[in-house]
N, CA and C of each residue as an Amber inpcrd file, in Angstrom:
protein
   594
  -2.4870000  -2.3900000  21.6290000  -3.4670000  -1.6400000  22.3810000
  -3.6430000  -0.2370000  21.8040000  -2.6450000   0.3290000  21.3290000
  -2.6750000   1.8190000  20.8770000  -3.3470000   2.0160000  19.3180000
  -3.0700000   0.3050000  18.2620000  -4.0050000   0.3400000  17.5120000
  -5.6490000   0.7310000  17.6500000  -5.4010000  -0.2310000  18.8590000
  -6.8240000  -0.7880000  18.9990000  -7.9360000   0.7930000  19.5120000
  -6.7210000   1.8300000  20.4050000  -7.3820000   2.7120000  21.2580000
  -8.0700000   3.7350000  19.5730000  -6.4670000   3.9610000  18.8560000
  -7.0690000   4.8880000  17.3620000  -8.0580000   4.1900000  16.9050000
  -8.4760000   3.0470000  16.6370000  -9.4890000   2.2620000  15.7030000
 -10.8760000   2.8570000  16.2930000 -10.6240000   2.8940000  17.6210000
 -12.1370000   2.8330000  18.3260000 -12.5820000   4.6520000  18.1380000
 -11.2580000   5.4640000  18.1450000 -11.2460000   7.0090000  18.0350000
 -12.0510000   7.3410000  16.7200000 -11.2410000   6.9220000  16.0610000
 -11.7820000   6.7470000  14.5930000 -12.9580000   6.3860000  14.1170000
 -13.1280000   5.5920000  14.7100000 -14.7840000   4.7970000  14.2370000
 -15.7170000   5.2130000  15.1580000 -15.6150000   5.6620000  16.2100000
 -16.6870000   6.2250000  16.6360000 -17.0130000   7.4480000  16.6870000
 -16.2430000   8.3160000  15.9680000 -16.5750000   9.7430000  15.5120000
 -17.7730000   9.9010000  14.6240000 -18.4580000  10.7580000  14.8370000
 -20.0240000  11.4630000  14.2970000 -19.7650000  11.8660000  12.5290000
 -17.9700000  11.9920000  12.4670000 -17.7200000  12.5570000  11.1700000
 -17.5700000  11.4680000  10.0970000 -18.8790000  11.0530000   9.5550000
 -18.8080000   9.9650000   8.4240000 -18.9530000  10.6470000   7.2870000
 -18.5760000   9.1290000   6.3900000 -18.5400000  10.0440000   4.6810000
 -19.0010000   8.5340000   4.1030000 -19.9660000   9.1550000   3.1150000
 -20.2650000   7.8680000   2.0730000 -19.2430000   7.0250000   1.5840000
 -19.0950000   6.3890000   1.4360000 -18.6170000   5.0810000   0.3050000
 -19.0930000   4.1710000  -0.7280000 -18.9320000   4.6460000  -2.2260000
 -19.4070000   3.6380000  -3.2170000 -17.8370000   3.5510000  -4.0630000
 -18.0630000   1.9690000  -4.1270000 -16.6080000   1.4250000  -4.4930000
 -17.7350000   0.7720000  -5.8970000 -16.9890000   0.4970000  -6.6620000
 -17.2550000  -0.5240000  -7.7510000 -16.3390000  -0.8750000  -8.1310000
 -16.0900000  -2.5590000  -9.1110000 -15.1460000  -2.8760000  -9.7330000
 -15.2700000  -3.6960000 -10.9390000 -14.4200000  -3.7160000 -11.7350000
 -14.9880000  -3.9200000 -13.2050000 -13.5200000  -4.8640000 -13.6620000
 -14.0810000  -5.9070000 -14.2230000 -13.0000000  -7.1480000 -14.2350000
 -12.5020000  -7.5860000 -13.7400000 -12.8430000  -7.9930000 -12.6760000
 -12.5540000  -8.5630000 -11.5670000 -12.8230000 -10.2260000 -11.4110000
 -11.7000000 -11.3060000 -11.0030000 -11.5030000 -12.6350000 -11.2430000
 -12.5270000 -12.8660000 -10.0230000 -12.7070000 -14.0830000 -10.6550000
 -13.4820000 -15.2590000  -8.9880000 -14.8190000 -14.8210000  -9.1820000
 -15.9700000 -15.2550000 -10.0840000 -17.4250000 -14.6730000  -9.9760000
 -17.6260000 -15.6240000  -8.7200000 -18.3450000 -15.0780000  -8.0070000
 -19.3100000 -16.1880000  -6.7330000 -18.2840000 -15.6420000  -5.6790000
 -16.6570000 -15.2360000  -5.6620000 -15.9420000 -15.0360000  -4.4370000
 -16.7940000 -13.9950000  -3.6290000 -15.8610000 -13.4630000  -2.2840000
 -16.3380000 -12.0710000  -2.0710000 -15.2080000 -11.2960000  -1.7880000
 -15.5150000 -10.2420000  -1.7890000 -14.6090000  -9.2990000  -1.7600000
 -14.9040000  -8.6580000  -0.6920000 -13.2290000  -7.5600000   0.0480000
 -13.9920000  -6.9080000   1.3360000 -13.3600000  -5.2050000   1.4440000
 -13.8490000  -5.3810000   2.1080000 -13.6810000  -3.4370000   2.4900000
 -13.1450000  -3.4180000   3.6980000 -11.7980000  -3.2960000   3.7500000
 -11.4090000  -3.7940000   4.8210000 -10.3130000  -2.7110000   5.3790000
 -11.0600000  -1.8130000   6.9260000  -9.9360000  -1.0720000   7.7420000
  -8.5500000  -1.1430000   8.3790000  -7.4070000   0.0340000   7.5620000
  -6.6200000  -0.5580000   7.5820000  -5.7400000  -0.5540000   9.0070000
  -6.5800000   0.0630000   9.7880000  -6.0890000  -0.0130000  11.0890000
  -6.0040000  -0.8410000  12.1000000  -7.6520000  -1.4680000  11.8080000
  -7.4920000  -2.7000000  12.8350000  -7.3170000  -4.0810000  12.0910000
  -7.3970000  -3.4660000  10.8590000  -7.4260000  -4.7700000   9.8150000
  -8.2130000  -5.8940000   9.5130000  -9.4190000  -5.3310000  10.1890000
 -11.1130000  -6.1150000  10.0890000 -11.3740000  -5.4140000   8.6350000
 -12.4060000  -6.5970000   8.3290000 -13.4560000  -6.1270000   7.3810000
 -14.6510000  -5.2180000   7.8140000 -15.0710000  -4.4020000   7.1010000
 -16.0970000  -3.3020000   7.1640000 -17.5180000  -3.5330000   6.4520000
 -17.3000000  -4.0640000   5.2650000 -18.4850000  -4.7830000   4.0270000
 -18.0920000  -5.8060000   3.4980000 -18.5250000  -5.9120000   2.6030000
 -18.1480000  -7.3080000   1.3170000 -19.3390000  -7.1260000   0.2210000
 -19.0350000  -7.6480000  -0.7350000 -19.7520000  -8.2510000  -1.7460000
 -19.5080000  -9.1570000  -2.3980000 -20.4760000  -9.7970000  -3.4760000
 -19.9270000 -11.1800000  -3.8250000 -19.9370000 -10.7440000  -5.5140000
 -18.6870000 -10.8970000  -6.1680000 -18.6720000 -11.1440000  -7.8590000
 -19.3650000 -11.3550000  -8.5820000 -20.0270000 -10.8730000  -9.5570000
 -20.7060000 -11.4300000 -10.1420000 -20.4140000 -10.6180000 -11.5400000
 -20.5700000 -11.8450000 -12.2920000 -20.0870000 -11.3570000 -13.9760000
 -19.2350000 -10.3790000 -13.6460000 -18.3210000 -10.2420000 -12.8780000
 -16.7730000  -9.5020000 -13.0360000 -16.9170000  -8.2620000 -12.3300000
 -17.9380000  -8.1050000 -11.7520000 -18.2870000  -7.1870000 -10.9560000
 -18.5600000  -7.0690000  -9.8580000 -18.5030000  -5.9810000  -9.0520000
 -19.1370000  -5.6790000  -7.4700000 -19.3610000  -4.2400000  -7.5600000
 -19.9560000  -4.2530000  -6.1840000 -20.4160000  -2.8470000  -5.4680000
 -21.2620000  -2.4240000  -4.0680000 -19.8470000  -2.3430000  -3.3680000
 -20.0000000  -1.9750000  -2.2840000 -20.1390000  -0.1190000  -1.7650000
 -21.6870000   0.2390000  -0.6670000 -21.7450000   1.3220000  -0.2410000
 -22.0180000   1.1330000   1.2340000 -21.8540000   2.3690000   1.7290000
 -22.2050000   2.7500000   3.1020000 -21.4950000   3.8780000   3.3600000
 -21.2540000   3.5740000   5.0520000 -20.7280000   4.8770000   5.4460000
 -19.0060000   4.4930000   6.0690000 -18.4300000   5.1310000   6.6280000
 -17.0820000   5.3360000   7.7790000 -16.4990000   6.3680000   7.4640000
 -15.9990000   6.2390000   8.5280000 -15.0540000   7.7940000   8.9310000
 -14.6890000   8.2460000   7.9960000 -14.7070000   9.5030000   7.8660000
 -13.9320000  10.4740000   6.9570000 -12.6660000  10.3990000   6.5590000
 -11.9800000  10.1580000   6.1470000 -10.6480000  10.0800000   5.4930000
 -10.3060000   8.5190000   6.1370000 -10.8050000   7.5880000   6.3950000
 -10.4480000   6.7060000   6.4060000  -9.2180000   5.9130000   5.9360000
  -8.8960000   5.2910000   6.4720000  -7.3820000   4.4110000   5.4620000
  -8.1180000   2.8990000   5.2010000  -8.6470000   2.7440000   4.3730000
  -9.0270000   1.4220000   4.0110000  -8.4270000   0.8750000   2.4810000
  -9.0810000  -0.6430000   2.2040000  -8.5900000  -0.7760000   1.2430000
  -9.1610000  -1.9690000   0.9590000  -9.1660000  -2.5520000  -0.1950000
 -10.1330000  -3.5340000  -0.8640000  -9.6050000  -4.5480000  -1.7780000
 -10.1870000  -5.8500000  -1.1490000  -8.6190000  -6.7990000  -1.3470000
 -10.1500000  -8.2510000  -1.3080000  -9.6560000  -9.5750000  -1.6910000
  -9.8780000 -10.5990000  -1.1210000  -9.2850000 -11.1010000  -0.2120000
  -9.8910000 -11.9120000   0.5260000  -9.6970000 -12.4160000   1.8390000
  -8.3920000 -12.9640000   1.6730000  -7.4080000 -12.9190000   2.6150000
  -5.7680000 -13.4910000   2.3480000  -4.9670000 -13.2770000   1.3230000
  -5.6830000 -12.0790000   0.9360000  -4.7780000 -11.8010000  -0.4770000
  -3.4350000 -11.3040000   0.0000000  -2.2130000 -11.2360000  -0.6360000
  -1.0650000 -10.4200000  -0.4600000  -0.9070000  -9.0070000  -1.3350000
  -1.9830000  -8.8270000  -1.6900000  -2.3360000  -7.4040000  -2.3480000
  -3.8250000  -6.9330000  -2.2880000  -3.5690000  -5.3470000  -2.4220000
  -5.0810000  -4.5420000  -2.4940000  -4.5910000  -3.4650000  -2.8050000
  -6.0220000  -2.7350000  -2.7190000  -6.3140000  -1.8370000  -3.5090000
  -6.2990000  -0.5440000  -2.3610000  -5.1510000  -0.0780000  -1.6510000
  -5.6670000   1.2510000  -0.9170000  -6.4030000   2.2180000  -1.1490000
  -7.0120000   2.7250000  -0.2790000  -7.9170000   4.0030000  -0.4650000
  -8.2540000   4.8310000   0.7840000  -8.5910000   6.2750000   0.5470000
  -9.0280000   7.2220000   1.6220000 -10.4560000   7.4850000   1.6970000
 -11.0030000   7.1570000   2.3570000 -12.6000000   7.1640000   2.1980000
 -12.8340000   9.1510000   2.7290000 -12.8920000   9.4510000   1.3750000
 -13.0600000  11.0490000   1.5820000 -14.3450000  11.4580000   0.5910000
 -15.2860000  10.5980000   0.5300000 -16.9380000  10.5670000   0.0710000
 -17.1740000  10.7100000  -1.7020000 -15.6790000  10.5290000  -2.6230000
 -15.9820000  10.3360000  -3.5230000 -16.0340000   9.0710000  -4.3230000
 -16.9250000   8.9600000  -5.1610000 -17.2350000   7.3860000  -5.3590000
 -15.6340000   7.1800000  -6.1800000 -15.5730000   5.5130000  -5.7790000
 -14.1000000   4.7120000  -6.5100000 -14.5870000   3.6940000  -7.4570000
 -13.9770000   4.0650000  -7.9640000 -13.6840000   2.6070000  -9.5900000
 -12.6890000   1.6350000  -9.4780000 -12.8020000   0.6130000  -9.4030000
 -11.3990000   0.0830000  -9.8100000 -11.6590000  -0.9560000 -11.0630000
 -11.0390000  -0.8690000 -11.7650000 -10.8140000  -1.7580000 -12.8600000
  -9.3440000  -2.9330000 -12.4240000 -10.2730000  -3.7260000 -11.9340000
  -8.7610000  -5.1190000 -12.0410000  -7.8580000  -5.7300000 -13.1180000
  -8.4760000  -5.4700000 -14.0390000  -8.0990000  -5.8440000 -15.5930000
  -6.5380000  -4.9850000 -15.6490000  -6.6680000  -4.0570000 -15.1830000
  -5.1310000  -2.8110000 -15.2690000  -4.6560000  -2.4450000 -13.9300000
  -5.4750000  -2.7440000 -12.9090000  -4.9510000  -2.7560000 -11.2990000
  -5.0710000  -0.7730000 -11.3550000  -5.9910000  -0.3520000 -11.5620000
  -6.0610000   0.8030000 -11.8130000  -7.3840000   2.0540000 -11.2830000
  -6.9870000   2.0240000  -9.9110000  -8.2270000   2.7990000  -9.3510000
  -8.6910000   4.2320000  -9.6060000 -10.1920000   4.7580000  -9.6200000
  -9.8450000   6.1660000 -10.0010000 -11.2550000   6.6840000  -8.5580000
 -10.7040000   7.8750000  -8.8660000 -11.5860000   8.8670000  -7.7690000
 -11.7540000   9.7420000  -7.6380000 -11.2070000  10.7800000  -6.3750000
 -11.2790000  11.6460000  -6.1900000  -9.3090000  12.0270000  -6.6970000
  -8.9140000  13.2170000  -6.6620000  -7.7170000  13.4660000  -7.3480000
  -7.1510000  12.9290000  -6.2140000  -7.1720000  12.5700000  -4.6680000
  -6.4640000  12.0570000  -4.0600000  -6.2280000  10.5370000  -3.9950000
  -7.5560000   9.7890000  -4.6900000  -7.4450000   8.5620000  -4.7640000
  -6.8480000   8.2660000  -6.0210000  -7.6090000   9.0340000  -6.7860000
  -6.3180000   8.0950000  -8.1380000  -5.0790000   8.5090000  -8.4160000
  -4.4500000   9.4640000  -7.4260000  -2.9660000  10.0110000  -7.0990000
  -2.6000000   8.6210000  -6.3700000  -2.9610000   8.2360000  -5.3280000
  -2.6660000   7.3420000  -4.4160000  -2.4870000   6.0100000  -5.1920000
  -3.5600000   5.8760000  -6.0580000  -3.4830000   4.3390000  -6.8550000
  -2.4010000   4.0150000  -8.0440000  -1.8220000   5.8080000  -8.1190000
  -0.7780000   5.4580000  -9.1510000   0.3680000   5.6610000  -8.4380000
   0.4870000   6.2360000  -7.6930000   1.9280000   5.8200000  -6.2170000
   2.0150000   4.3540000  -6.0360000   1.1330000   3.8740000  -5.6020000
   0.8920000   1.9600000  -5.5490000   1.5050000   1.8200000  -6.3960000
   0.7580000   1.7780000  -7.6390000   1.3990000   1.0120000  -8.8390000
   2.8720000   1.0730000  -8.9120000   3.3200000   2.2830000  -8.7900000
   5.0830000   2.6290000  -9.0720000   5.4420000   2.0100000  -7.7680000
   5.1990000   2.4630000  -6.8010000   5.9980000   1.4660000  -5.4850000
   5.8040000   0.1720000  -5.8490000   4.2570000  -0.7120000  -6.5350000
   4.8020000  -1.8190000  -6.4540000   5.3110000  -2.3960000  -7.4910000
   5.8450000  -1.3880000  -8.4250000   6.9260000  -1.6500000  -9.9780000
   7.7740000  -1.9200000  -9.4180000   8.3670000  -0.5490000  -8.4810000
   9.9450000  -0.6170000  -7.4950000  10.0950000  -1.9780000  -6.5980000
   8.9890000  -2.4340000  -6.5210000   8.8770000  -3.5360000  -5.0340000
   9.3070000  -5.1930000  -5.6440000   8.5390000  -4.8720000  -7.3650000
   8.9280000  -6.2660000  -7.9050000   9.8770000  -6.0140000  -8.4060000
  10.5600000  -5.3420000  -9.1330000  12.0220000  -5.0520000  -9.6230000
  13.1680000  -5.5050000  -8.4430000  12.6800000  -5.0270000  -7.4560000
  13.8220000  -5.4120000  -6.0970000  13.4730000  -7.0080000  -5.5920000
  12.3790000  -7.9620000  -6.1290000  11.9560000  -9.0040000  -5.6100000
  12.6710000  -9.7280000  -6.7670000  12.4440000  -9.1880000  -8.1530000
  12.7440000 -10.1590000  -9.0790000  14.3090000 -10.9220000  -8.9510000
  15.1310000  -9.7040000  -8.7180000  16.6220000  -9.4130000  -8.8940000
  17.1560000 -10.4270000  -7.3950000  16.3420000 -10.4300000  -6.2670000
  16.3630000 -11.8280000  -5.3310000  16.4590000 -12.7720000  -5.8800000
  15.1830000 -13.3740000  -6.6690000  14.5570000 -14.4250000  -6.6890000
  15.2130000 -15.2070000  -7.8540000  15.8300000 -14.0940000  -8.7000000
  17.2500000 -14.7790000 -10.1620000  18.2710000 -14.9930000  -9.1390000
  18.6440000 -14.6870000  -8.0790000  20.0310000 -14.7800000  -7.6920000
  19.6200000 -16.0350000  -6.4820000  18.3020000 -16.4390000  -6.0790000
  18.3320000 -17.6550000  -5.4660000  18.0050000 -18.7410000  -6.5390000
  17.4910000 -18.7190000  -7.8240000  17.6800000 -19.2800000  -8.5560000
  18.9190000 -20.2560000  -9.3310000  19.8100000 -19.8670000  -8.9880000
  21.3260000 -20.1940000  -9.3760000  21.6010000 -21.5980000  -8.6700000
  22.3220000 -21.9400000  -9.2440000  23.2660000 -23.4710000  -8.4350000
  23.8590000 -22.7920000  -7.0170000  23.7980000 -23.4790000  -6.0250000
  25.1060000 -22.9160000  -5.0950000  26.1570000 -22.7600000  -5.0730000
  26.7040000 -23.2780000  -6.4510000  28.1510000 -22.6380000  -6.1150000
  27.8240000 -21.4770000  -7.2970000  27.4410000 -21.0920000  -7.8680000
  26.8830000 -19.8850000  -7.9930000  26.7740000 -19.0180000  -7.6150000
  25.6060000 -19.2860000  -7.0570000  25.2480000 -18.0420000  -5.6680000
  26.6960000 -17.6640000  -4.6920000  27.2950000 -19.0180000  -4.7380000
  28.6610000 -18.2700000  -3.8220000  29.2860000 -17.6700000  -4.2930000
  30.1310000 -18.2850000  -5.5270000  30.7000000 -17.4480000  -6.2810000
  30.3940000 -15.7930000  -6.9080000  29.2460000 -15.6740000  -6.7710000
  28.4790000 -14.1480000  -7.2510000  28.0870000 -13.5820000  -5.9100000
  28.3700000 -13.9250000  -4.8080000  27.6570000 -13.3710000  -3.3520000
  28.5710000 -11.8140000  -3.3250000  29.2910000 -11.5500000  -3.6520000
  29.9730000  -9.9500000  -3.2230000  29.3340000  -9.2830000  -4.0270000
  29.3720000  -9.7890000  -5.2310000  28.4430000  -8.5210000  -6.5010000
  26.9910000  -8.7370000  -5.8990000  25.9740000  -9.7300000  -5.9540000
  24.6480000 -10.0080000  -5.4000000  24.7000000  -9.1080000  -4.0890000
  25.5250000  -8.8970000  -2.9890000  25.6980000  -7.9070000  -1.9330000
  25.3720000  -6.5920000  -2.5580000  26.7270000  -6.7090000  -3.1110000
  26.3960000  -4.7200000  -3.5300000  25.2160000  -4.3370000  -4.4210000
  24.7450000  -5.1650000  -5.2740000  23.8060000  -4.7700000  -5.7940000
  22.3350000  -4.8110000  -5.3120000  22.6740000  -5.7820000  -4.1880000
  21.0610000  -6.0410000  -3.0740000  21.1730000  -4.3880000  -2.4800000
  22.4370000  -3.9530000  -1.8570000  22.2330000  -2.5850000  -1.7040000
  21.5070000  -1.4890000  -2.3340000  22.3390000  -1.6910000  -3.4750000
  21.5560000  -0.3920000  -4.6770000  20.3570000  -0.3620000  -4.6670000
  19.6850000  -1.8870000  -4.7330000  18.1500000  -2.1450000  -5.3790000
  17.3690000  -2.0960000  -3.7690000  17.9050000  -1.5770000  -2.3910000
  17.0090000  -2.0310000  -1.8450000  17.3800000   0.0390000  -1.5190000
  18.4090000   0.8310000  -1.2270000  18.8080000   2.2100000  -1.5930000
  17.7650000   2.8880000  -2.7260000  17.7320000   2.0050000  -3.4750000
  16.7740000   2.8660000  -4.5710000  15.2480000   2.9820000  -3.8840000
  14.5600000   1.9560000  -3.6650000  13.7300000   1.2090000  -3.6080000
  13.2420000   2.1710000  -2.2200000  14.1750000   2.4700000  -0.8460000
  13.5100000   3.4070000   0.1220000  13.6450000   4.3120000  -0.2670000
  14.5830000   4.7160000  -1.5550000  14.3870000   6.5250000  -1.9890000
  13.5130000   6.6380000  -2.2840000  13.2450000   5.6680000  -3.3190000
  11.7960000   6.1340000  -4.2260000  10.5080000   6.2020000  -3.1210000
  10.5510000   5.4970000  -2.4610000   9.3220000   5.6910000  -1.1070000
   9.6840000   6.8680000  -0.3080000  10.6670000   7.1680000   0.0980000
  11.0700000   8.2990000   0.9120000  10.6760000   9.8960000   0.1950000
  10.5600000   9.8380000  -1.1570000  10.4210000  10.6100000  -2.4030000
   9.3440000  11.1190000  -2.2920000   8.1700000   9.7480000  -2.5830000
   6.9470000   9.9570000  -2.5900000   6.4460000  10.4990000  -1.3410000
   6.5190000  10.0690000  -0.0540000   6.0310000  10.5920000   1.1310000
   6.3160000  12.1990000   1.0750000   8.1180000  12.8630000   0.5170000
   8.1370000  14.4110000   0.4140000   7.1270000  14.8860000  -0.1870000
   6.8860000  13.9520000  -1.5280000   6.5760000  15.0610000  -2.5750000
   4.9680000  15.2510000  -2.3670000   3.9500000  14.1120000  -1.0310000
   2.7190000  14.3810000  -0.6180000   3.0670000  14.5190000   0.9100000
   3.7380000  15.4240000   1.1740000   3.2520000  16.2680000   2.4440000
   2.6160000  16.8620000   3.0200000   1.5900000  17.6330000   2.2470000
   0.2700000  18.0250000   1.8020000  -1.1180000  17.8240000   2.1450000
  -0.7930000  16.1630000   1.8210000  -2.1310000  15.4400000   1.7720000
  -1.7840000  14.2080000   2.4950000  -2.6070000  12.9780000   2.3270000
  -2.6400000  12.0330000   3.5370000  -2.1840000  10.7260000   2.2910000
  -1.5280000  10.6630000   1.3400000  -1.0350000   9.5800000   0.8720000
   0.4930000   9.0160000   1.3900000   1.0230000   9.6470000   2.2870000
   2.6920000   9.1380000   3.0560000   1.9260000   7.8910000   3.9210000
   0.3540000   8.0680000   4.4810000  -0.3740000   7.2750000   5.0670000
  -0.0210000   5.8880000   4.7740000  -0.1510000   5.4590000   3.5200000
  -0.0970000   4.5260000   2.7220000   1.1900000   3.6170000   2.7980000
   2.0010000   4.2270000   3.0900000   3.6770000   3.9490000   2.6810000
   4.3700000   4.0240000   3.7500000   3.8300000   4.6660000   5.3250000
   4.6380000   5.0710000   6.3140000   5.3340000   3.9000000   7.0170000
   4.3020000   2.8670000   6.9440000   5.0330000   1.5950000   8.0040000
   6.3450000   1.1280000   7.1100000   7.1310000   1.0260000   5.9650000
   7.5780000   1.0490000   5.5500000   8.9040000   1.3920000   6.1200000
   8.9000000   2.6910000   6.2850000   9.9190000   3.2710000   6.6190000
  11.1540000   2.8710000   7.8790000  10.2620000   1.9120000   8.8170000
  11.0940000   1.7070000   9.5570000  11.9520000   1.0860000   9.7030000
  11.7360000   0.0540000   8.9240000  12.2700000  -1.3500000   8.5000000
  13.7520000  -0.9640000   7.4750000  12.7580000   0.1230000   6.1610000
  13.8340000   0.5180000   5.5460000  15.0950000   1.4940000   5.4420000
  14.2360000   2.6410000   6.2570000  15.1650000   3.5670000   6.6080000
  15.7030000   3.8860000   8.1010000  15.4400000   3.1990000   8.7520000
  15.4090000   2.5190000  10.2520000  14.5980000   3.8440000  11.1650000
  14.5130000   3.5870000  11.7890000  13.7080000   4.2450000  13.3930000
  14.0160000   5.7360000  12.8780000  14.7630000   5.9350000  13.3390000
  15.0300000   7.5580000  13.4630000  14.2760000   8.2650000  12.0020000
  14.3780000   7.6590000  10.9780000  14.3930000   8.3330000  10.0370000
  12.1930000   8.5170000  10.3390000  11.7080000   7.2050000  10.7030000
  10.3930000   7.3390000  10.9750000  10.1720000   8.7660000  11.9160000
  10.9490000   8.9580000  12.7440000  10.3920000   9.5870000  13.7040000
  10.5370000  11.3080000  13.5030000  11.5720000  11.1360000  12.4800000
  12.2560000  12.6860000  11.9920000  10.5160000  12.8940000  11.1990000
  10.2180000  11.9930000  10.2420000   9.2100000  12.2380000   9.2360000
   7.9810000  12.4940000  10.4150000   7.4590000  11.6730000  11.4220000
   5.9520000  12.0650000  11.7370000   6.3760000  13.1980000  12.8970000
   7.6790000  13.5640000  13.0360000   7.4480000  15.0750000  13.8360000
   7.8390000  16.3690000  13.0860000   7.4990000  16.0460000  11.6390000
   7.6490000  17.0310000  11.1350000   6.2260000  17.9350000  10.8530000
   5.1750000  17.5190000  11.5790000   3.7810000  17.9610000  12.0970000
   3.2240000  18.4210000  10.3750000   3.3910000  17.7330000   9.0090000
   2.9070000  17.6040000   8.0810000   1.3290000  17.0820000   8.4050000
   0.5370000  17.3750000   7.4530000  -1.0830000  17.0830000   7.4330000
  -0.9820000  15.3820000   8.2900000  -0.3660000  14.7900000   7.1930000
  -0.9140000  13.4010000   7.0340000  -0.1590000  12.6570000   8.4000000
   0.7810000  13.2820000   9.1970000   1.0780000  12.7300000  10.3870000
  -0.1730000  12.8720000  11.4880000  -1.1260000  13.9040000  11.6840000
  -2.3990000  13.7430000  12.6150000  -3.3840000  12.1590000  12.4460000
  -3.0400000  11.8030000  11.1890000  -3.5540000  10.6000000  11.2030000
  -4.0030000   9.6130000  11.2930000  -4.5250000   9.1780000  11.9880000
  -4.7550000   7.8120000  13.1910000  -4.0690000   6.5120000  12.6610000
C-alpha cells in the first residue's frame, strides 16, 4: 500500500521531464521493449526492435527511478529520468547520459561484475560430486563469507561515495537482506539527498 500511495505521489505531480531513450544493438528485431517504473513496477511505454534498434519518448516525473528491460527479463538497464536524452548500446551493456546516468550505468556494471563473481564461486561449488561438496563445505563456508562481505562492501561503498546524488536509489533494497535492517535504517536517516526519494 505505501508503494502504491508513493507511485500515485510521484506520478501525479505537475513536475515532468522529457524522456528520449534510444538503443543500438539490441537482440530480438520484432520484440518489444519497455520503460518500465521502478516503483510500481508497471510499464510506462514500449517499442518494438527493429534492425537492432528502438526509441522511446515522452514525459514522467522528474527524477524518476525507471529502467528499461524486456518483458521478464532478469536484467535492465536503470535510469533517472532527469530530461537528458539516454543511449544505450546493448552490444557493451553500456548506457550514457546525463553525468548522473552514465555514473549510474557504470555502478551497475561493477555491482553486477561483484554480483557474478559471488554467483559464479556458488554455482562451481554446487557443481561438484556430493561428497565433494561435503568434504569442501567448511572452506566453501568461509569463503561464501568473504565473497558475500566483499560483495555488501562494495555496495555499501558505492551508496557513501553518492550521497550527493540519487544513485544509492538504485542499490538501496539491497541492503537489507545484506547488511540486515539496522544498517538500512542508519543509511535512510542519515537525511542524504537521495533518501527524500519516493
Amino acid at each position: 500500500m505505501l508503494i502504491a500511495v508513493a507511485a500515485c505521489a510521484f506520478s501525479c505531480s505537475d513536475n515532468n521531464a522529457k524522456y528520449v531513450i534510444t538503443g543500438a544493438n539490441v537482440p530480438g528485431d520484432g520484440n518489444t521493449i519497455f520503460l518500465f517504473d521502478r516503483i510500481s513496477e508497471l510499464p510506462i511505454d514500449s517499442a518494438i526492435v527493429k534492425d537492432g534498434t528502438f526509441k522511446m519518448s515522452g514525459k514522467a516525473e522528474k527524477n524518476a527511478y525507471l529502467s528499461v528491460s524486456f518483458k521478464d527479463a532478469n536484467w535492465y538497464f536503470p535510469l533517472f529520468n532527469d530530461g537528458t536524452p539516454i543511449k544505450i548500446d546493448y552490444a557493451d551493456s553500456v548506457m550514457t547520459g546525463s553525468e548522473l546516468n552514465t555514473k549510474l550505468s557504470e555502478c551497475d556494471r561493477n555491482i553486477n561484475d561483484q554480483y557474478n563473481e559471488f554467483y559464479n564461486f556458488i554455482q562451481d561449488y554446487l557443481s561438484l560430486p556430493k561428497d565433494e561438496q561435503k568434504a569442501g563445505e567448511d572452506e566453501f563456508i568461509r569463503q561464501y563469507e568473504e565473497h558475500q562481505n566483499k560483495y555488501t562492501d562494495y555496495i555499501l561503498n558505492k551508496i557513501d561515495e553518492n550521497k550527493d546524488n540519487l544513485i544509492p536509489v538504485a542499490f538501496i533494497q539491497n541492503i537489507p537482506l545484506l547488511a540486515r535492517f539496522e544498517k538500512f535504517e542508519e543509511i535512510l536517516s542519515s537525511g542524504a539527498p537521495f533518501t527524500q526519494h519516493p
